Amino acid sequence: MAMAPSVFAFPRLVCIFLFFIAIVTAGAAPVSNLGQREEIKRKLMDNGIGLTPQMGWNTWNHFHCDVDEKLIRETADAMVSTGLSKVGYEYINIDDCWAELNRDSMGNLVPKASTFPSGIRALADYVHKKGLKFGLYSNAGTTTCSQSMPGSLGYEEQDAKTFALWGVDYLKYDNCDNSGTSPRERFPKMSKALLETGRPIFFSLCEWGEEDPATWAPGLGNSWRTTDDIVDSWGSMATRADLNDKWASYAGPGGWNDPDMLEVGNGGMTTEEYRSHFSIWALIKAPLLIGCDIRSMDNATFEILSNKEVIDVNQDKLGVQGKKVKKDGELEVWAGPLSGNRVAVILWNRGPIKAELTVFWSDIGLSSSTIVDVRNLWKHKTETSVQGKISAEVESHGCEMYVLSPSGVRH
């Protein structure tokens, strides 16, 4: 098999060093100067948000512009009644199309009267009373991507104050209608404006990976898109996993690579494919933002989205993004370190037929003499005292996901 570098090829301290070097060298993206960037970086860490990847729900993948306050209230209700909130999903995020086309006479954004007649503040209050957090969308351009509402370009301070006043906890900030100007010039303005409101607001940069935001966004926001938009297909999902993989060393507590939102439950992939989608997103510390209608999801969708053992990999406090560590044609091993000297491993069969996959300890940075307990996160079974390797028959487009916990070393 062709061997990719081990997930443990660089010690943790080196990864941390590279992470912070990436922040410092991002100085080409002025806030306006290095001192201000360092202050923003410190505040981003001090505000306590984004220490693990964000979890929640977003309107776009399933509803696009067909959004209103009834949908948001009912989704907040469903997040609680289904138990999804108990396993970590907390943000209820409205994407594009929530505002009127024109600002008011004072230059303020105006919620669309026909779909959000109660206003955004009342809706945020409803979400908060459910024990959840509320997210909104804007754009670092003149209009948003739908061209149905204003962007925030030139209104960063005013809009940030409005979002804070409304009780917004999360801002997704897109990159449309920008006249070809660099996001390195536009995105820092909103980052600074949000911090100056004094309200902790998770800042999600949606720059689509065009100017390699992993190299400069860690000092600006809590996550940054590394790819263009996902669609509900096997090829789209798998491609975004690959595109995101190269930026693994830039992710860590406070800031995460984002290969876009989850398509699980939207109907374009099989259950096996959705299980692979969710597993890989969890391992690579991607945001877990549900993109389906959770009010009417089927049991298979719920079982995937609510798998607490897989979610725990995503939310592990060590915060190291897993990577593709071994590839033989369409058979792949992805792995990453977890807290407590554990390792998460995925055997991923991207081929058209069922196949046997094997991961050797040497593939994932373990000594061949290490004895581990192997927990299968989808079958919820543990095999004890395993040494040297794991093998499994994996369905086409399916995966097996494990956590290896060292139980001793044989000398």
Short mmCIF file of C-alpha atoms in Angstrom, two decimals:
data_model
loop_
_atom_site.label_atom_id
_atom_site.label_comp_id
_atom_site.label_asym_id
_atom_site.label_seq_id
_atom_site.Cartn_x
_atom_site.Cartn_y
_atom_site.Cartn_z
CA MET A 1 0.00 0.00 0.00
CA ALA A 2 1.10 3.57 -0.65
CA MET A 3 1.80 5.12 2.70
CA ALA A 4 0.86 8.65 3.71
CA PRO A 5 2.62 10.24 6.70
CA SER A 6 1.54 8.86 10.05
CA VAL A 7 -1.01 10.82 12.02
CA PHE A 8 1.66 10.98 14.70
CA ALA A 9 4.44 12.10 12.35
CA PHE A 10 4.66 15.40 14.21
CA PRO A 11 4.53 15.62 18.01
CA ARG A 12 1.68 17.52 19.54
CA LEU A 13 3.91 20.42 20.56
CA VAL A 14 5.02 20.85 16.97
CA CYS A 15 1.40 20.89 15.80
CA ILE A 16 0.58 23.57 18.37
CA PHE A 17 3.64 25.54 17.29
CA LEU A 18 2.62 25.35 13.63
CA PHE A 19 -0.93 26.35 14.54
CA PHE A 20 0.20 29.54 16.24
CA ILE A 21 2.83 30.27 13.59
CA ALA A 22 -0.03 30.13 11.07
CA ILE A 23 -1.89 32.71 13.11
CA VAL A 24 1.07 35.05 13.36
CA THR A 25 2.12 34.74 9.73
CA ALA A 26 -1.44 35.54 8.71
CA GLY A 27 -0.42 39.15 9.15
CA ALA A 28 -0.99 39.70 5.45
CA ALA A 29 -4.66 39.94 6.41
CA PRO A 30 -4.65 43.30 8.22
CA VAL A 31 -7.06 44.15 10.98
CA SER A 32 -5.06 46.76 10.73
CA ASN A 33 -1.84 45.64 12.37
CA LEU A 34 -0.21 42.72 14.10
CA GLY A 35 -0.96 44.05 17.56
CA GLN A 36 -4.67 44.23 16.81
CA ARG A 37 -4.59 40.73 15.32
CA GLU A 38 -2.93 39.36 18.44
CA GLU A 39 -5.57 41.05 20.58
CA ILE A 40 -8.35 39.50 18.48
CA LYS A 41 -6.68 36.09 18.69
CA ARG A 42 -6.47 36.36 22.47
CA LYS A 43 -10.10 37.41 22.77
CA LEU A 44 -11.21 34.60 20.47
CA MET A 45 -9.61 32.13 22.86
CA ASP A 46 -10.73 33.96 26.00
CA ASN A 47 -14.39 34.07 25.05
CA GLY A 48 -14.60 30.30 25.53
CA ILE A 49 -16.45 29.56 22.30
CA GLY A 50 -15.15 27.27 19.59
CA LEU A 51 -12.92 25.26 21.91
CA THR A 52 -14.47 22.24 20.19
CA PRO A 53 -16.11 22.23 16.73
CA GLN A 54 -19.55 23.82 16.61
CA MET A 55 -22.63 21.62 16.64
CA GLY A 56 -26.11 22.63 15.58
CA TRP A 57 -28.43 23.05 12.61
CA ASN A 58 -28.58 25.35 9.60
CA THR A 59 -31.42 26.10 7.19
CA TRP A 60 -29.55 26.20 3.88
CA ASN A 61 -28.94 22.62 2.74
CA HIS A 62 -32.57 21.57 2.97
CA PHE A 63 -34.65 24.76 2.87
CA HIS A 64 -32.51 27.29 0.98
CA CYS A 65 -34.58 30.50 0.94
CA ASP A 66 -37.82 28.85 2.06
CA VAL A 67 -37.42 29.97 5.68
CA ASP A 68 -39.68 31.63 8.22
CA GLU A 69 -39.99 32.01 11.97
CA LYS A 70 -42.38 29.05 12.28
CA LEU A 71 -39.70 26.75 10.86
CA ILE A 72 -37.11 28.07 13.30
CA ARG A 73 -39.37 27.69 16.33
CA GLU A 74 -40.42 24.17 15.33
CA THR A 75 -36.82 23.16 14.68
CA ALA A 76 -35.77 24.44 18.09
CA ASP A 77 -38.62 22.43 19.59
CA ALA A 78 -37.50 19.31 17.67
CA MET A 79 -33.87 19.75 18.68
CA VAL A 80 -34.97 19.42 22.29
CA SER A 81 -37.77 16.85 21.95
CA THR A 82 -35.66 14.41 19.90
CA GLY A 83 -32.82 14.56 22.40
CA LEU A 84 -30.35 15.95 19.87
CA SER A 85 -29.65 18.90 22.15
CA LYS A 86 -28.59 16.48 24.89
CA VAL A 87 -25.81 15.01 22.73
CA GLY A 88 -24.34 18.43 21.95
CA TYR A 89 -26.26 20.17 19.16
CA GLU A 90 -26.86 23.72 20.34
CA TYR A 91 -26.98 26.27 17.50
CA ILE A 92 -30.15 26.99 15.52
CA ASN A 93 -28.85 28.98 12.56
CA ILE A 94 -30.76 30.90 9.90
CA ASP A 95 -28.84 31.15 6.64
CA ASP A 96 -29.55 33.54 3.74
CA CYS A 97 -32.89 35.22 2.88
CA TRP A 98 -34.07 36.42 6.30
CA ALA A 99 -34.01 40.18 5.69
CA GLU A 100 -35.73 42.73 3.48
CA LEU A 101 -33.92 43.80 0.33
CA ASN A 102 -33.39 47.33 1.64
CA ARG A 103 -32.13 48.71 4.93
CA ASP A 104 -34.25 51.18 6.90
CA SER A 105 -33.70 54.95 6.91
CA MET A 106 -31.05 54.58 9.60
CA GLY A 107 -29.15 51.97 7.63
CA ASN A 108 -30.23 49.04 9.80
CA LEU A 109 -30.97 45.54 8.55
CA VAL A 110 -34.71 44.79 8.61
CA PRO A 111 -36.16 41.28 9.16
CA LYS A 112 -38.43 40.26 6.30
CA ALA A 113 -41.94 41.18 7.40
CA SER A 114 -43.67 38.37 5.49
CA THR A 115 -41.56 35.58 7.02
CA PHE A 116 -40.21 36.98 10.29
CA PRO A 117 -43.00 39.30 11.47
CA SER A 118 -42.12 38.90 15.15
CA GLY A 119 -38.59 40.11 14.54
CA ILE A 120 -35.24 38.47 15.11
CA ARG A 121 -34.92 39.42 18.79
CA ALA A 122 -38.15 37.61 19.66
CA LEU A 123 -37.03 34.55 17.71
CA ALA A 124 -33.64 34.51 19.42
CA ASP A 125 -35.40 34.75 22.78
CA TYR A 126 -37.54 31.74 21.89
CA VAL A 127 -34.47 29.70 20.95
CA HIS A 128 -32.64 30.77 24.12
CA LYS A 129 -35.59 29.73 26.31
CA LYS A 130 -35.15 26.23 24.86
CA GLY A 131 -31.61 26.19 26.23
CA LEU A 132 -30.18 26.59 22.72
CA LYS A 133 -28.18 29.26 20.90
CA PHE A 134 -29.23 31.34 17.93
CA GLY A 135 -27.29 31.98 14.71
CA LEU A 136 -27.71 34.34 11.80
CA TYR A 137 -26.16 34.93 8.38
CA SER A 138 -24.61 37.86 6.59
CA ASN A 139 -22.12 38.47 3.81
CA ALA A 140 -18.86 40.36 3.27
CA GLY A 141 -20.24 41.96 0.13
CA THR A 142 -22.88 44.41 -1.04
CA THR A 143 -25.67 41.83 -1.19
CA THR A 144 -25.85 38.24 0.02
CA CYS A 145 -25.52 35.22 -2.25
CA SER A 146 -29.28 35.07 -2.87
CA GLN A 147 -29.22 38.78 -3.81
CA SER A 148 -32.43 39.05 -1.78
CA MET A 149 -30.99 40.99 1.17
CA PRO A 150 -28.13 43.41 1.91
CA GLY A 151 -24.64 42.31 2.78
CA SER A 152 -22.63 43.88 5.56
CA LEU A 153 -19.80 45.39 3.53
CA GLY A 154 -19.38 48.95 4.77
CA TYR A 155 -21.82 48.32 7.62
CA GLU A 156 -19.71 45.97 9.74
CA GLU A 157 -19.85 47.91 13.01
CA GLN A 158 -23.53 48.78 12.67
CA ASP A 159 -24.54 45.21 11.80
CA ALA A 160 -22.40 43.67 14.53
CA LYS A 161 -24.07 45.92 17.11
CA THR A 162 -27.47 44.93 15.69
CA PHE A 163 -26.64 41.23 15.92
CA ALA A 164 -25.49 41.63 19.52
CA LEU A 165 -28.62 43.61 20.40
CA TRP A 166 -30.79 40.86 18.91
CA GLY A 167 -29.06 38.17 21.00
CA VAL A 168 -27.23 36.47 18.14
CA ASP A 169 -24.70 33.83 19.26
CA TYR A 170 -23.30 32.79 15.86
CA LEU A 171 -22.60 34.56 12.59
CA LYS A 172 -22.02 32.77 9.30
CA TYR A 173 -20.31 35.30 7.04
CA ASP A 174 -20.36 34.62 3.30
CA ASN A 175 -18.27 35.93 0.39
CA CYS A 176 -20.62 36.88 -2.48
CA ASP A 177 -20.96 40.15 -4.42
CA ASN A 178 -17.53 41.33 -3.31
CA SER A 179 -16.35 43.12 -6.48
CA GLY A 180 -13.35 40.84 -6.65
CA THR A 181 -11.70 42.30 -3.55
CA SER A 182 -9.72 40.08 -1.23
CA PRO A 183 -11.47 38.44 1.72
CA ARG A 184 -8.28 39.18 3.66
CA GLU A 185 -9.33 42.83 3.53
CA ARG A 186 -13.06 42.37 4.19
CA PHE A 187 -13.43 39.59 6.78
CA PRO A 188 -11.20 41.15 9.48
CA LYS A 189 -13.51 44.15 9.69
CA MET A 190 -16.44 42.02 10.83
CA SER A 191 -14.22 40.00 13.16
CA LYS A 192 -13.11 43.17 14.93
CA ALA A 193 -16.65 44.58 14.98
CA LEU A 194 -18.09 41.44 16.58
CA LEU A 195 -15.46 41.43 19.30
CA GLU A 196 -16.05 45.09 20.06
CA THR A 197 -19.73 44.40 20.83
CA GLY A 198 -18.65 42.54 23.96
CA ARG A 199 -21.01 39.66 23.19
CA PRO A 200 -19.43 36.23 22.56
CA ILE A 201 -20.47 35.49 18.96
CA PHE A 202 -19.09 32.45 17.14
CA PHE A 203 -17.64 33.77 13.88
CA SER A 204 -17.84 31.33 10.94
CA LEU A 205 -15.98 32.57 7.85
CA CYS A 206 -17.52 31.24 4.64
CA GLU A 207 -14.82 32.21 2.14
CA TRP A 208 -15.04 28.83 0.30
CA GLY A 209 -11.31 28.16 0.59
CA GLU A 210 -10.47 30.44 -2.31
CA GLU A 211 -7.50 32.18 -0.67
CA ASP A 212 -6.46 29.34 1.66
CA PRO A 213 -8.14 30.80 4.77
CA ALA A 214 -6.58 28.15 7.03
CA THR A 215 -3.36 30.13 6.68
CA TRP A 216 -4.83 33.45 7.86
CA ALA A 217 -8.28 32.98 9.41
CA PRO A 218 -7.23 31.38 12.74
CA GLY A 219 -6.61 34.89 14.04
CA LEU A 220 -10.00 36.13 12.92
CA GLY A 221 -12.73 33.57 13.55
CA ASN A 222 -13.75 30.26 15.06
CA SER A 223 -14.09 28.31 11.80
CA TRP A 224 -13.32 28.87 8.14
CA ARG A 225 -14.59 27.15 5.03
CA THR A 226 -11.92 25.19 3.21
CA THR A 227 -14.09 24.18 0.24
CA ASP A 228 -16.89 25.42 -1.97
CA ASP A 229 -20.47 24.37 -1.18
CA ILE A 230 -21.29 20.73 -0.55
CA VAL A 231 -24.21 19.10 -2.36
CA ASP A 232 -26.10 15.98 -1.31
CA SER A 233 -24.07 13.42 -3.24
CA TRP A 234 -21.35 10.87 -2.56
CA GLY A 235 -18.86 12.52 -4.90
CA SER A 236 -19.34 15.98 -3.44
CA MET A 237 -18.97 14.78 0.13
CA ALA A 238 -15.88 12.65 -0.52
CA THR A 239 -14.19 15.40 -2.53
CA ARG A 240 -14.65 17.91 0.27
CA ALA A 241 -13.10 15.51 2.76
CA ASP A 242 -10.02 15.30 0.51
CA LEU A 243 -9.80 19.05 -0.05
CA ASN A 244 -10.05 19.73 3.65
CA ASP A 245 -7.40 17.16 4.61
CA LYS A 246 -4.39 19.24 3.55
CA TRP A 247 -5.15 21.91 6.15
CA ALA A 248 -5.27 19.62 9.19
CA SER A 249 -2.30 21.19 10.99
CA TYR A 250 -4.01 24.59 11.11
CA ALA A 251 -7.04 23.47 13.15
CA GLY A 252 -7.25 23.40 16.91
CA PRO A 253 -9.22 24.67 19.93
CA GLY A 254 -10.70 28.04 19.05
CA GLY A 255 -10.60 27.59 15.26
CA TRP A 256 -11.61 24.77 12.92
CA ASN A 257 -11.41 23.79 9.27
CA ASP A 258 -14.89 23.64 7.73
CA PRO A 259 -15.59 21.41 4.68
CA ASP A 260 -19.24 22.59 4.85
CA MET A 261 -22.38 21.39 6.56
CA LEU A 262 -23.83 17.90 6.92
CA GLU A 263 -26.12 16.47 4.26
CA VAL A 264 -27.15 13.48 6.41
CA GLY A 265 -30.87 12.83 5.98
CA ASN A 266 -31.50 14.88 2.85
CA GLY A 267 -31.99 11.82 0.63
CA GLY A 268 -29.20 12.02 -1.93
CA MET A 269 -26.98 9.33 -0.40
CA THR A 270 -27.46 5.87 1.06
CA THR A 271 -27.39 5.12 4.77
CA GLU A 272 -23.87 3.68 4.39
CA GLU A 273 -22.73 6.84 2.63
CA TYR A 274 -24.28 9.08 5.26
CA ARG A 275 -22.62 7.05 8.00
CA SER A 276 -19.28 7.57 6.25
CA HIS A 277 -20.04 11.29 5.88
CA PHE A 278 -20.77 11.67 9.59
CA SER A 279 -17.80 9.53 10.67
CA ILE A 280 -15.25 11.41 8.58
CA TRP A 281 -16.63 14.82 9.62
CA ALA A 282 -16.36 13.75 13.26
CA LEU A 283 -12.78 12.50 12.90
CA ILE A 284 -11.54 15.59 11.05
CA LYS A 285 -13.03 17.88 13.69
CA ALA A 286 -15.37 19.48 11.17
CA PRO A 287 -18.39 21.44 12.35
CA LEU A 288 -21.38 19.14 12.88
CA LEU A 289 -24.14 21.35 11.52
CA ILE A 290 -27.21 19.32 10.62
CA GLY A 291 -28.66 20.22 7.23
CA CYS A 292 -31.85 18.14 7.09
CA ASP A 293 -35.38 18.70 8.41
CA ILE A 294 -35.09 17.26 11.92
CA ARG A 295 -38.84 17.66 12.42
CA SER A 296 -39.44 14.72 10.09
CA MET A 297 -36.17 12.75 10.01
CA ASP A 298 -36.36 8.96 9.81
CA ASN A 299 -34.88 6.54 12.34
CA ALA A 300 -31.74 5.88 10.28
CA THR A 301 -30.98 9.59 10.13
CA PHE A 302 -31.56 10.01 13.84
CA GLU A 303 -29.34 7.05 14.69
CA ILE A 304 -26.48 8.55 12.69
CA LEU A 305 -26.82 12.09 14.00
CA SER A 306 -27.27 11.03 17.62
CA ASN A 307 -24.35 8.57 17.88
CA LYS A 308 -22.74 9.97 21.01
CA GLU A 309 -19.61 7.84 20.66
CA VAL A 310 -18.88 9.32 17.24
CA ILE A 311 -19.76 12.82 18.45
CA ASP A 312 -17.33 12.40 21.35
CA VAL A 313 -14.50 11.92 18.85
CA ASN A 314 -15.43 15.23 17.22
CA GLN A 315 -15.69 16.99 20.56
CA ASP A 316 -12.54 15.51 22.10
CA LYS A 317 -10.75 18.14 24.19
CA LEU A 318 -7.34 17.45 22.60
CA GLY A 319 -8.66 19.09 19.44
CA VAL A 320 -6.35 17.47 16.87
CA GLN A 321 -7.82 17.02 13.39
CA GLY A 322 -7.62 13.45 12.09
CA LYS A 323 -6.10 12.79 8.68
CA LYS A 324 -5.92 10.33 5.83
CA VAL A 325 -2.90 8.20 6.80
CA LYS A 326 -3.02 5.30 4.33
CA LYS A 327 -4.42 4.75 0.86
CA ASP A 328 -4.56 1.73 -1.47
CA GLY A 329 -6.65 2.69 -4.46
CA GLU A 330 -10.11 3.36 -3.07
CA LEU A 331 -9.40 1.76 0.31
CA GLU A 332 -8.35 4.28 2.94
CA VAL A 333 -7.40 4.60 6.59
CA TRP A 334 -8.07 7.86 8.39
CA ALA A 335 -6.89 8.38 11.96
CA GLY A 336 -6.14 10.93 14.64
CA PRO A 337 -5.04 11.16 18.27
CA LEU A 338 -7.50 11.67 21.11
CA SER A 339 -7.06 12.64 24.73
CA GLY A 340 -6.04 9.90 27.15
CA ASN A 341 -3.50 8.41 24.71
CA ARG A 342 -6.33 7.06 22.57
CA VAL A 343 -6.55 6.92 18.79
CA ALA A 344 -9.59 7.25 16.53
CA VAL A 345 -9.47 5.16 13.34
CA ILE A 346 -11.72 4.89 10.30
CA LEU A 347 -11.49 2.15 7.68
CA TRP A 348 -13.18 3.76 4.66
CA ASN A 349 -14.12 1.81 1.54
CA ARG A 350 -14.64 4.33 -1.25
CA GLY A 351 -14.79 1.58 -3.86
CA PRO A 352 -17.80 0.02 -5.64
CA ILE A 353 -17.70 -3.41 -3.93
CA LYS A 354 -17.33 -4.78 -0.43
CA ALA A 355 -13.67 -5.15 0.54
CA GLU A 356 -11.40 -6.09 3.43
CA LEU A 357 -9.37 -3.27 4.95
CA THR A 358 -6.54 -3.55 7.47
CA VAL A 359 -4.84 -0.97 9.62
CA PHE A 360 -1.52 -1.88 11.18
CA TRP A 361 -0.32 -0.16 14.33
CA SER A 362 2.63 1.24 12.37
CA ASP A 363 0.15 3.04 10.09
CA ILE A 364 -1.12 5.11 13.03
CA GLY A 365 2.06 5.69 14.99
CA LEU A 366 1.74 2.88 17.53
CA SER A 367 4.37 0.34 18.43
CA SER A 368 3.57 -3.13 17.12
CA SER A 369 3.77 -4.40 20.71
CA THR A 370 1.06 -2.06 21.99
CA ILE A 371 -2.02 -3.84 23.29
CA VAL A 372 -5.30 -1.96 22.97
CA ASP A 373 -8.99 -2.25 23.59
CA VAL A 374 -10.85 -1.63 20.34
CA ARG A 375 -14.26 0.01 20.52
CA ASN A 376 -16.42 -0.16 17.38
CA LEU A 377 -18.39 3.09 17.48
CA TRP A 378 -21.19 1.99 15.15
CA LYS A 379 -21.64 -1.53 16.47
CA HIS A 380 -21.09 -0.40 20.07
CA LYS A 381 -18.91 -3.39 20.84
CA THR A 382 -15.46 -3.66 22.42
CA GLU A 383 -12.74 -6.18 21.66
CA THR A 384 -10.08 -6.34 24.36
CA SER A 385 -6.34 -7.03 24.21
CA VAL A 386 -5.87 -6.47 20.49
CA GLN A 387 -2.31 -6.26 19.16
CA GLY A 388 -0.73 -5.29 15.86
CA LYS A 389 -3.67 -4.59 13.54
CA ILE A 390 -7.40 -4.42 12.91
CA SER A 391 -9.09 -5.91 9.85
CA ALA A 392 -12.70 -5.64 8.74
CA GLU A 393 -14.96 -6.35 5.79
CA VAL A 394 -16.37 -2.97 4.83
CA GLU A 395 -19.37 -2.35 2.59
CA SER A 396 -19.03 -0.29 -0.57
CA HIS A 397 -18.99 3.42 0.35
CA GLY A 398 -19.16 2.38 3.98
CA CYS A 399 -16.80 2.60 6.91
CA GLU A 400 -15.92 1.11 10.26
CA MET A 401 -14.96 3.53 13.02
CA TYR A 402 -13.00 2.66 16.14
CA VAL A 403 -11.41 4.15 19.21
CA LEU A 404 -8.24 2.38 20.34
CA SER A 405 -7.44 2.67 24.04
CA PRO A 406 -4.02 1.30 25.07
CA SER A 407 -4.43 -1.32 27.77
CA GLY A 408 -0.75 -2.22 28.20
CA VAL A 409 2.49 -2.91 26.40
CA ARG A 410 3.93 -6.38 25.89
CA HIS A 411 7.72 -6.48 26.14
#
